[in-house]
């Protein structure tokens, strides 16, 4: 019997846990699930005979060391900032480790130590990062193998609500951590286009959208996502003239969101005085000019340079921004107050289903001609536990864990799943779960 | 003979040094001037018999202690972040100290220790902070003494170029630290208006100008300056419904500066890749969309939503933003690159003179009627050493130092010059140097 220690049983883990337990008998696994909240674990495992719930405080060094020492492999689904605590223990006891998070600076430094111990620390094998790396590298490797030259790579992902449940004027609900949505993009973005670096400050980010179309799902918009440059090296595309990563929303989201940014409502840098006394209206008013004898609605429209009967204004009213509802949040930043307003309106109902959309565009030169491949994945949630997010984050982690245990992934040190030996079998098994990319290839036609 | 130790002989000190040396004989002072650059000191003192130049490294604890021990009073004109090193020594040896800088958190904590030693640490006695506190408190105290109630206080200051030398399309030159100008306002601003807090994010700050007029000097504009709320307590105006502090520029400055902000050129949060290879044009281009077959000038105008023949575009072209000049600055942030471009154009020539403009508006209720006092100060530079900035920062420091030495200021602990005992004699002596406020009082008429 092989022991898998999974640390963290949060929102992203139900499909991972199901995968591990569904395979436990056949693979002869014992699955130990550790979290500070054992009720949560018990809800996920439903008394499964191969599962064991363990109450764990991640700051208890002794307990952590003891559990990792007795495991055959460790999966960390903790918030990213805690992985290094787990990784250190894994190195100490020579245990392989899998995470769905970005390689942090602290983890990166453990490469040599992991190699010496002969273990793998496999990271970024969730959705984004994860499935994005694997699905992109499969196509990039094929293009390169055919002797063609990559000239442009654009990749975008979005967590949205599934079309049938998409019933509000923003075409958006919180399918994931609301705070991340409210402060998204605050560092601005950088990418490269035709060999030229492009920097976009935060206050311009949501004005720089592109349109995309996805068969069967219609039109979406994409705004630039953080630093696209660092992926050039990871993907072996150091000299590619165009490299862009984006976030997908339904059309019009970014435009109206930008109005909230312009007002200053997403600011997370200062605490508002007497925030607990504010109503939604008061909150908005602090960001407007003082004007006498003019309704707040008129002031807002004028300040934002939009018409009072515009769809933008309707969306702002619909959020309740102009309501008298009290916010009742002490020592809050504008971003925290806005989050509270949004949570009342963008909440995912129990019957709602989420949706993940991922789309890559590869442009390459072959035989003096420009060609294009569009690769698209759409996954809808099964229910409100096995959401599209939980499936796409959790399943690749589970599959990779199985492959490491079975000796199908043989590598040491810090890795992300950009090599064929990893992405090929993982993508293949993901298809059994309906996580499939459809590809369209054709001549690349420059739009005029 | 009393010894004055002045630490720091930078741009803000020539008028201070002249004041100290002009009074040295009569007051029986020896003036020891310490700086890391002795050439600079010698240039300022010109062999004056009462002056002594001292090479000092502020990080040399032993030398600093030794010099402070033998002084009767210490003036620190170092960059604000170093004052606490000097203040600690002053407390140790029981010496009074004077600075023109904001009270830092570190200095604030020394209040009790200074009181125990029976010494005063007098701060914020330069221009802004300094003359602003003193001139405002004089009027506020008079208004309160007359039994009237303050309902609004608005105060603005600007460092500009004197009208005769104001010969560029921005009506602006660097009369002070260029970096502070480039990153000004990046934390946004907050003030209170008719009892309502007003928050303005950075990317809106330069759109929120007010117009003011100053007799003999014409029209200016004012944009909000940082946190205006903290002055309520310092000025004894805790419950005042309107409190605003602003920065003064000539009309149109903020509008065009805002275009640079909107582009992202003032961003100081990241280093640009290969910044040393960029020309001005390349630099601007990285912040624009990619577009084929369109001139950079057209792209820029379109992106900023301004007309190509507008005065705004002329001002941007005049800066050389669209030139092929190489920037040659390694590992630079956008703000650093912009500063380099601006320094070529906004440099103060040797024959140029600077100008300080300060204006307070006090509105108060007396006998059921609203009254207004406008208090204005304009100071022009004498030459390119005794600039308006050097005079207005240095002279109050010199006067306060004399008053402490002569027992005319008797107080202990941390102080700023908001009490009548300090501001009255300092303002009086400043008048001898042409630093005068003119006041106009009348009924306050609400503009419709």
Tab-separated table of C-alpha atoms in Angstrom, chain A residues 187 193-194 196-204 207-210 229 232 261-264 267 269-274 285-290 292 299 303-304 446-448, chain B residues 187 193-194 196-204 207-210 229 232 261-264 267 269-274 285-290 292 299 303-304 446-448:
chain	number	residue	atom	x	y	z
A	187	UNK	CA	0.693	45.683	-11.317
A	193	UNK	CA	4.310	42.382	-30.054
A	194	UNK	CA	6.237	42.225	-33.347
A	196	UNK	CA	8.354	45.533	-29.410
A	197	UNK	CA	7.750	45.473	-25.685
A	198	UNK	CA	4.328	46.739	-24.695
A	199	UNK	CA	3.728	48.056	-21.203
A	200	UNK	CA	0.245	48.839	-19.963
A	201	UNK	CA	-0.352	50.607	-16.658
A	202	UNK	CA	-3.230	49.383	-14.492
A	203	UNK	CA	-5.483	52.335	-15.275
A	204	UNK	CA	-5.325	51.481	-19.002
A	207	UNK	CA	-9.296	49.550	-22.144
A	208	UNK	CA	-6.906	47.299	-24.063
A	209	UNK	CA	-9.180	44.410	-24.942
A	210	UNK	CA	-9.183	42.162	-28.000
A	229	UNK	CA	7.663	37.793	-21.168
A	232	UNK	CA	9.379	32.891	-23.596
A	261	UNK	CA	-10.992	51.367	-11.705
A	262	UNK	CA	-11.169	54.958	-12.965
A	263	UNK	CA	-13.284	55.983	-9.984
A	264	UNK	CA	-10.696	54.478	-7.613
A	267	UNK	CA	-7.738	50.856	-4.702
A	269	UNK	CA	-3.548	50.942	-0.813
A	270	UNK	CA	-5.313	52.843	1.957
A	271	UNK	CA	-7.946	52.340	4.626
A	272	UNK	CA	-10.966	54.646	4.450
A	273	UNK	CA	-11.815	56.715	7.529
A	274	UNK	CA	-15.056	55.638	9.202
A	285	UNK	CA	-19.574	59.793	-3.505
A	286	UNK	CA	-16.139	60.053	-1.864
A	287	UNK	CA	-14.598	59.512	-5.295
A	288	UNK	CA	-16.610	62.192	-7.078
A	289	UNK	CA	-16.245	65.938	-7.213
A	290	UNK	CA	-18.386	67.971	-4.866
A	292	UNK	CA	-24.471	71.061	-5.478
A	299	UNK	CA	-22.629	63.320	-11.182
A	303	UNK	CA	-17.551	62.195	-14.147
A	304	UNK	CA	-17.181	58.946	-16.062
A	446	UNK	CA	-3.838	39.322	-41.735
A	447	UNK	CA	-7.029	41.204	-40.977
A	448	UNK	CA	-7.246	44.555	-42.651
B	187	UNK	CA	-0.267	57.784	-3.620
B	193	UNK	CA	-15.323	68.902	1.381
B	194	UNK	CA	-18.556	69.950	3.092
B	196	UNK	CA	-17.540	64.480	2.902
B	197	UNK	CA	-14.256	62.708	2.405
B	198	UNK	CA	-12.951	62.907	-1.144
B	199	UNK	CA	-10.512	60.316	-2.404
B	200	UNK	CA	-8.757	60.709	-5.725
B	201	UNK	CA	-6.674	57.923	-7.238
B	202	UNK	CA	-3.407	58.884	-8.938
B	203	UNK	CA	-4.728	58.396	-12.470
B	204	UNK	CA	-7.460	60.993	-11.813
B	207	UNK	CA	-7.909	65.948	-13.966
B	208	UNK	CA	-9.180	67.430	-10.711
B	209	UNK	CA	-7.832	70.965	-10.949
B	210	UNK	CA	-9.296	74.200	-9.652
B	229	UNK	CA	-6.869	65.409	6.647
B	232	UNK	CA	-7.079	69.281	10.857
B	261	UNK	CA	0.411	59.593	-16.450
B	262	UNK	CA	-2.257	57.955	-18.626
B	263	UNK	CA	0.383	56.558	-20.964
B	264	UNK	CA	2.238	55.037	-18.001
B	267	UNK	CA	5.422	54.473	-13.543
B	269	UNK	CA	7.265	50.254	-10.156
B	270	UNK	CA	9.221	48.225	-12.709
B	271	UNK	CA	12.498	48.285	-14.610
B	272	UNK	CA	12.218	48.226	-18.405
B	273	UNK	CA	14.039	45.496	-20.294
B	274	UNK	CA	16.943	46.810	-22.362
B	285	UNK	CA	5.912	53.278	-28.350
B	286	UNK	CA	6.068	50.569	-25.679
B	287	UNK	CA	3.010	52.146	-24.060
B	288	UNK	CA	0.917	52.268	-27.231
B	289	UNK	CA	-1.077	49.648	-29.046
B	290	UNK	CA	0.566	47.943	-31.983
B	292	UNK	CA	0.526	49.032	-38.733
B	299	UNK	CA	-1.124	56.665	-32.803
B	303	UNK	CA	-4.644	56.709	-27.968
B	304	UNK	CA	-4.806	59.814	-25.807
B	446	UNK	CA	-21.026	81.375	-3.468
B	447	UNK	CA	-20.293	81.164	-7.187
B	448	UNK	CA	-23.191	79.907	-9.218
